[in-house]
Short mmCIF file of C-alpha atoms in Angstrom, two decimals:
data_model
loop_
_atom_site.label_atom_id
_atom_site.label_comp_id
_atom_site.label_asym_id
_atom_site.label_seq_id
_atom_site.Cartn_x
_atom_site.Cartn_y
_atom_site.Cartn_z
CA ARG A 1 -29.28 10.82 -10.07
CA ASN A 2 -32.80 11.71 -8.83
CA GLY A 3 -33.97 15.11 -9.99
CA LYS A 4 -30.93 15.79 -12.17
CA GLU A 5 -31.55 15.22 -15.84
CA GLY A 6 -28.56 14.39 -17.97
CA GLN A 7 -26.39 13.42 -15.04
CA THR A 8 -23.83 10.67 -15.71
CA VAL A 9 -23.02 8.21 -12.94
CA ALA A 10 -19.57 6.66 -13.20
CA VAL A 11 -18.24 4.04 -10.79
CA LEU A 12 -14.45 3.75 -10.67
CA GLY A 13 -11.91 1.49 -9.02
CA CYS A 14 -11.26 -2.14 -8.14
CA MET A 15 -14.65 -2.83 -6.54
CA ALA A 16 -16.34 -1.38 -9.62
CA GLU A 17 -14.58 -4.06 -11.64
CA ARG A 18 -15.71 -6.80 -9.28
CA VAL A 19 -19.43 -5.88 -9.31
CA LYS A 20 -19.65 -4.42 -12.81
CA ASP A 21 -22.47 -6.69 -13.99
CA ASP A 22 -24.70 -5.79 -11.03
CA LEU A 23 -24.11 -2.08 -11.59
CA PHE A 24 -25.30 -2.24 -15.18
CA ARG A 25 -28.12 -4.73 -14.63
CA ASP A 26 -29.67 -2.64 -11.86
CA GLY A 27 -29.27 0.61 -13.80
CA LEU A 28 -27.07 2.15 -11.11
CA ALA A 29 -24.24 3.29 -13.36
CA ASP A 30 -23.64 4.65 -16.84
CA LEU A 31 -19.87 4.05 -16.80
CA VAL A 32 -17.80 1.40 -15.04
CA VAL A 33 -14.06 2.06 -15.15
CA GLY A 34 -11.41 -0.23 -13.70
CA PRO A 35 -8.23 1.09 -12.03
CA ASP A 36 -6.10 0.73 -15.18
CA ALA A 37 -8.50 2.51 -17.55
CA TYR A 38 -8.68 6.02 -16.10
CA ARG A 39 -7.00 7.51 -19.18
CA ARG A 40 -10.13 6.58 -21.18
CA LEU A 41 -12.51 8.29 -18.76
CA PRO A 42 -12.72 11.69 -20.58
CA ALA A 43 -13.55 9.99 -23.89
CA MET A 44 -16.10 7.72 -22.24
CA LEU A 45 -17.82 10.72 -20.63
CA ARG A 46 -17.95 12.58 -23.94
CA SER A 47 -19.61 9.63 -25.68
CA HIS A 48 -22.77 9.91 -23.53
CA GLU A 49 -23.22 6.14 -23.89
CA GLN A 50 -23.26 3.33 -21.37
CA SER A 51 -19.71 2.00 -21.37
CA ILE A 52 -17.36 -0.27 -19.44
CA ASP A 53 -13.59 -0.78 -19.40
CA VAL A 54 -12.07 -2.97 -16.70
CA THR A 55 -9.04 -4.12 -18.68
CA LEU A 56 -5.95 -4.87 -16.58
CA ASP A 57 -2.71 -3.30 -17.80
CA ARG A 58 0.51 -4.62 -16.26
CA SER A 59 2.47 -1.54 -17.36
CA GLU A 60 0.08 1.22 -16.32
CA ASN A 61 1.24 3.24 -13.31
CA TYR A 62 0.09 6.76 -14.31
CA ALA A 63 3.64 8.00 -13.71
CA ASP A 64 3.18 10.86 -16.19
CA VAL A 65 -0.19 11.97 -14.81
CA LEU A 66 0.11 14.53 -12.04
CA PRO A 67 -3.11 15.05 -10.05
CA THR A 68 -4.82 18.42 -10.13
CA ARG A 69 -5.42 19.52 -6.55
CA VAL A 70 -8.40 21.79 -6.05
CA GLU A 71 -7.37 22.82 -2.54
CA HIS A 72 -4.21 24.86 -3.08
CA THR A 73 -3.90 25.78 0.61
CA ALA A 74 -3.73 22.16 1.83
CA HIS A 75 -0.79 21.38 4.08
CA GLY A 76 -0.84 17.62 3.42
CA ALA A 77 -0.91 15.52 0.24
CA PHE A 78 -0.65 11.91 -0.92
CA VAL A 79 1.71 10.62 -3.61
CA SER A 80 1.12 7.19 -5.17
CA ILE A 81 4.42 5.40 -5.75
CA GLN A 82 3.20 2.01 -6.96
CA ARG A 83 0.13 0.09 -8.13
CA GLY A 84 -1.00 -3.50 -7.74
CA CYS A 85 0.32 -6.11 -5.33
CA ASP A 86 2.45 -9.26 -5.52
CA ASN A 87 1.24 -10.67 -2.21
CA ALA A 88 -1.49 -13.30 -2.13
CA CYS A 89 -3.21 -12.75 1.21
CA SER A 90 -6.23 -15.04 1.13
CA TYR A 91 -8.71 -12.33 2.14
CA CYS A 92 -7.61 -9.69 -0.37
CA ILE A 93 -8.97 -8.95 -3.84
CA VAL A 94 -6.31 -6.42 -4.87
CA PRO A 95 -3.97 -8.68 -6.91
CA TYR A 96 -6.94 -9.85 -8.99
CA VAL A 97 -8.42 -6.44 -9.77
CA ARG A 98 -5.35 -4.19 -9.71
CA GLY A 99 -2.83 -6.65 -11.12
CA ARG A 100 0.78 -7.34 -10.30
CA GLU A 101 2.91 -4.82 -8.48
CA ARG A 102 4.62 -2.11 -10.51
CA SER A 103 6.42 0.95 -9.20
CA ARG A 104 6.70 4.43 -10.62
CA SER A 105 10.15 5.70 -11.53
CA VAL A 106 12.04 7.57 -8.83
CA HIS A 107 12.30 10.67 -11.00
CA THR A 108 8.54 11.10 -11.47
CA ILE A 109 7.97 10.65 -7.73
CA ILE A 110 10.64 13.19 -6.78
CA ASP A 111 9.23 15.65 -9.32
CA GLU A 112 5.79 15.37 -7.73
CA VAL A 113 7.15 15.62 -4.19
CA SER A 114 9.19 18.69 -5.14
CA ALA A 115 6.19 20.35 -6.77
CA LEU A 116 4.09 19.75 -3.68
CA TYR A 117 6.81 21.08 -1.39
CA ASN A 118 7.32 24.19 -3.52
CA GLY A 119 3.55 24.71 -3.39
CA GLY A 120 3.57 24.84 0.40
CA VAL A 121 2.69 21.26 1.32
CA ARG A 122 4.46 20.22 4.50
CA GLU A 123 3.23 16.66 5.07
CA ILE A 124 3.60 14.16 2.24
CA THR A 125 2.40 10.55 2.48
CA LEU A 126 3.73 7.96 0.03
CA LEU A 127 1.03 5.48 -1.00
CA GLY A 128 1.14 1.88 -2.18
CA GLN A 129 -0.65 -1.38 -1.54
CA ASN A 130 2.67 -2.82 -0.31
CA VAL A 131 4.45 0.53 -0.19
CA ASN A 132 7.71 -0.66 1.38
CA SER A 133 8.33 -3.22 -1.37
CA TYR A 134 8.88 -0.31 -3.79
CA HIS A 135 11.46 -1.09 -6.49
CA ASP A 136 12.53 0.96 -9.49
CA ALA A 137 14.83 -1.38 -11.42
CA SER A 138 15.25 1.14 -14.26
CA THR A 139 17.09 3.74 -12.17
CA GLU A 140 20.67 3.37 -11.03
CA SER A 141 20.90 3.05 -7.28
CA LEU A 142 23.45 4.65 -5.00
CA LYS A 143 23.32 1.51 -2.84
CA GLN A 144 23.06 -1.23 -5.49
CA GLN A 145 21.14 -3.46 -3.07
CA THR A 146 19.19 -6.58 -3.86
CA ARG A 147 15.93 -7.17 -2.01
CA GLU A 148 16.03 -7.95 1.70
CA TYR A 149 13.20 -9.14 3.90
CA SER A 150 12.51 -8.69 7.59
CA THR A 151 14.28 -11.34 9.66
CA GLY A 152 12.16 -14.47 10.05
CA PHE A 153 9.70 -13.56 7.28
CA VAL A 154 9.17 -15.89 4.32
CA PRO A 155 6.83 -14.39 1.68
CA PHE A 156 4.04 -16.65 0.43
CA VAL A 157 4.85 -15.44 -3.09
CA ARG A 158 8.33 -14.40 -4.14
CA SER A 159 10.47 -14.11 -7.26
CA ASP A 160 14.17 -14.86 -6.89
CA LYS A 161 14.76 -13.19 -10.26
CA LYS A 162 13.12 -9.91 -9.19
CA ASP A 163 14.65 -10.08 -5.70
CA SER A 164 18.16 -10.35 -7.16
CA GLN A 165 17.80 -7.14 -9.20
CA THR A 166 19.37 -3.93 -8.03
CA GLY A 167 17.86 -0.49 -8.56
CA VAL A 168 16.26 1.95 -6.15
CA ARG A 169 14.42 0.31 -3.27
CA PHE A 170 12.23 1.77 -0.56
CA ALA A 171 14.85 3.00 1.93
CA GLU A 172 16.63 4.96 -0.79
CA LEU A 173 13.35 6.39 -2.11
CA LEU A 174 12.42 7.56 1.40
CA GLU A 175 15.73 9.35 1.76
CA ARG A 176 15.46 11.00 -1.66
CA CYS A 177 11.92 12.20 -0.93
CA ALA A 178 13.03 13.59 2.43
CA ALA A 179 15.86 15.48 0.73
CA ALA A 180 13.47 16.89 -1.90
CA ALA A 181 11.20 18.27 0.83
CA PRO A 182 13.70 19.11 3.58
CA ASP A 183 11.40 20.55 6.23
CA ALA A 184 8.28 18.60 5.32
CA ARG A 185 7.19 15.49 7.19
CA ILE A 186 7.39 12.30 5.11
CA ARG A 187 5.04 9.40 5.88
CA PHE A 188 4.07 6.18 4.07
CA THR A 189 1.25 3.65 4.02
CA SER A 190 0.35 0.83 3.76
CA PRO A 191 3.35 -1.44 4.30
CA HIS A 192 3.73 -5.20 4.76
CA PRO A 193 5.75 -6.40 7.79
CA LYS A 194 7.93 -8.60 5.56
CA ASP A 195 9.54 -5.52 3.96
CA PHE A 196 11.15 -3.87 6.98
CA PRO A 197 14.81 -4.86 6.72
CA ASP A 198 17.24 -2.95 8.92
CA ASP A 199 18.02 -0.56 6.06
CA VAL A 200 14.45 0.79 6.11
CA LEU A 201 14.29 1.05 9.91
CA GLU A 202 17.69 2.75 10.10
CA THR A 203 16.71 5.25 7.40
CA ILE A 204 13.57 6.19 9.34
CA ALA A 205 15.63 6.61 12.50
CA ARG A 206 18.43 8.61 10.86
CA VAL A 207 16.57 11.04 8.58
CA SER A 208 15.03 13.76 10.71
CA ASN A 209 11.99 14.61 8.58
CA ILE A 210 10.74 11.04 8.12
CA ALA A 211 7.93 10.55 10.67
CA LYS A 212 8.85 8.21 13.52
CA GLN A 213 5.63 6.32 13.08
CA ILE A 214 5.17 2.92 11.44
CA HIS A 215 2.05 1.04 10.46
CA MET A 216 2.70 -2.69 11.05
CA PRO A 217 -0.39 -4.67 9.93
CA ALA A 218 -0.43 -7.90 11.97
CA GLN A 219 -3.98 -9.08 11.10
CA SER A 220 -3.84 -11.82 13.76
CA GLY A 221 -1.83 -13.06 16.72
CA SER A 222 -2.51 -16.72 15.92
CA ASP A 223 -0.03 -18.69 13.83
CA GLN A 224 -2.86 -20.85 12.49
CA MET A 225 -4.77 -17.79 11.30
CA LEU A 226 -1.63 -16.23 9.83
CA ARG A 227 -1.08 -19.42 7.79
CA THR A 228 -4.71 -19.41 6.65
CA MET A 229 -4.39 -15.75 5.69
CA ARG A 230 -1.13 -16.54 3.81
CA ARG A 231 0.71 -13.73 5.57
CA GLY A 232 4.17 -15.32 5.42
CA TYR A 233 5.21 -14.95 9.07
CA THR A 234 4.61 -16.26 12.56
CA CYS A 235 3.52 -14.27 15.58
CA LYS A 236 7.01 -14.78 17.03
CA ALA A 237 8.65 -13.26 13.93
CA TYR A 238 6.23 -10.33 14.06
CA ARG A 239 6.96 -9.70 17.74
CA SER A 240 10.69 -9.77 16.99
CA LEU A 241 10.18 -7.15 14.27
CA ILE A 242 8.32 -4.91 16.73
CA GLN A 243 11.21 -5.25 19.19
CA ARG A 244 13.72 -4.45 16.46
CA ALA A 245 11.76 -1.37 15.34
CA ARG A 246 11.66 -0.03 18.90
CA ALA A 247 15.37 -0.70 19.37
CA VAL A 248 16.35 1.13 16.17
CA ILE A 249 13.78 3.96 16.39
CA PRO A 250 13.41 5.14 20.01
CA ASP A 251 9.85 6.24 20.89
CA VAL A 252 8.50 5.04 17.54
CA ALA A 253 4.70 5.17 17.31
CA LEU A 254 3.15 1.92 16.11
CA SER A 255 -0.21 1.15 14.54
CA SER A 256 -1.69 -2.01 13.08
CA ASP A 257 -4.60 -3.79 11.35
CA PHE A 258 -6.49 -6.75 12.78
CA ILE A 259 -9.22 -9.02 11.41
CA ALA A 260 -11.57 -10.71 13.87
CA GLY A 261 -13.69 -13.71 12.95
CA PHE A 262 -11.68 -14.81 9.92
CA CYS A 263 -12.56 -18.20 8.41
CA GLY A 264 -11.92 -20.99 10.93
CA GLU A 265 -10.89 -18.69 13.78
CA THR A 266 -11.44 -20.23 17.21
CA HIS A 267 -11.88 -18.51 20.54
CA GLU A 268 -8.29 -19.45 21.38
CA ASP A 269 -7.05 -17.86 18.14
CA HIS A 270 -8.91 -14.68 19.04
CA LEU A 271 -7.40 -14.63 22.52
CA ARG A 272 -3.91 -14.86 20.99
CA THR A 273 -4.70 -11.76 18.94
CA LEU A 274 -5.89 -9.91 22.04
CA LYS A 275 -2.67 -10.93 23.81
CA LEU A 276 -0.57 -9.53 20.97
CA ILE A 277 -2.48 -6.22 21.08
CA GLN A 278 -2.02 -5.98 24.84
CA ASP A 279 1.66 -6.90 24.77
CA VAL A 280 2.63 -4.49 21.97
CA GLY A 281 0.54 -1.57 23.23
CA TYR A 282 -0.14 0.03 19.86
CA ASP A 283 -0.76 3.75 19.63
CA MET A 284 -3.76 3.00 17.41
CA ALA A 285 -5.22 0.17 15.36
CA PHE A 286 -7.81 -0.51 12.67
CA LEU A 287 -10.06 -3.39 13.76
CA PHE A 288 -12.24 -5.25 11.26
CA ALA A 289 -14.91 -7.92 11.66
CA TYR A 290 -14.43 -10.33 8.74
CA SER A 291 -17.37 -10.59 6.42
CA THR A 292 -17.97 -12.82 3.42
#
């Protein structure tokens, strides 16, 4: 803001919602806009007044809003397929500031993927907080599958009613996106290990233009820490999933997330995490020191 008269400072997103009072009190921002209020941003900017909107909207998924991409020669692009999260990991703020999980319709996603492909994009990454739990109940599915979880995984939060619904789920969406962009590489992030049933793994293995790379966030190799984090699986179940992924997808590249120093973690817990990292031999990993 220094040296620029008339400049408006707007802070957007889930963290903006969390620290909104500090932003206004300290004079750091003119506008604070939560993740479900972006449609109001143009009007808020035109008003030239200090304003805030952090209202949560359970139905908002911006399905009808296609992003304007300034760089028309880019070879890669991201496509959001869902918003919010139904998990309740104890370290994560997302369900409280982005709301419950809701997925875009298949048709709007395919339209965006097709437009990107026709515009020359050749690597498309599907985005979601729990991307592989995608579910469009409003569109008729070719498979008519109910929800399946990875073997040995018991979600901390689940809905039998939602799980029993058919509609298009993640494996089918992946295949449809790959067909809409036949010689583009299809990727996705960030998934939860609980949502890798065989159908998803087999689709990745079978469809040639889906990248043979999977992000498998473990967070810890200690069962005690996994319970404290409310991750919904044991280290043994996670290791079994890794083995299954490598059996179904030969030469699959694996990456992961890990948190060190989480609440109550002992030296022994940390050593179990190091052992998991060494045993799996990830191609890459994101490592975080926990901070309150």
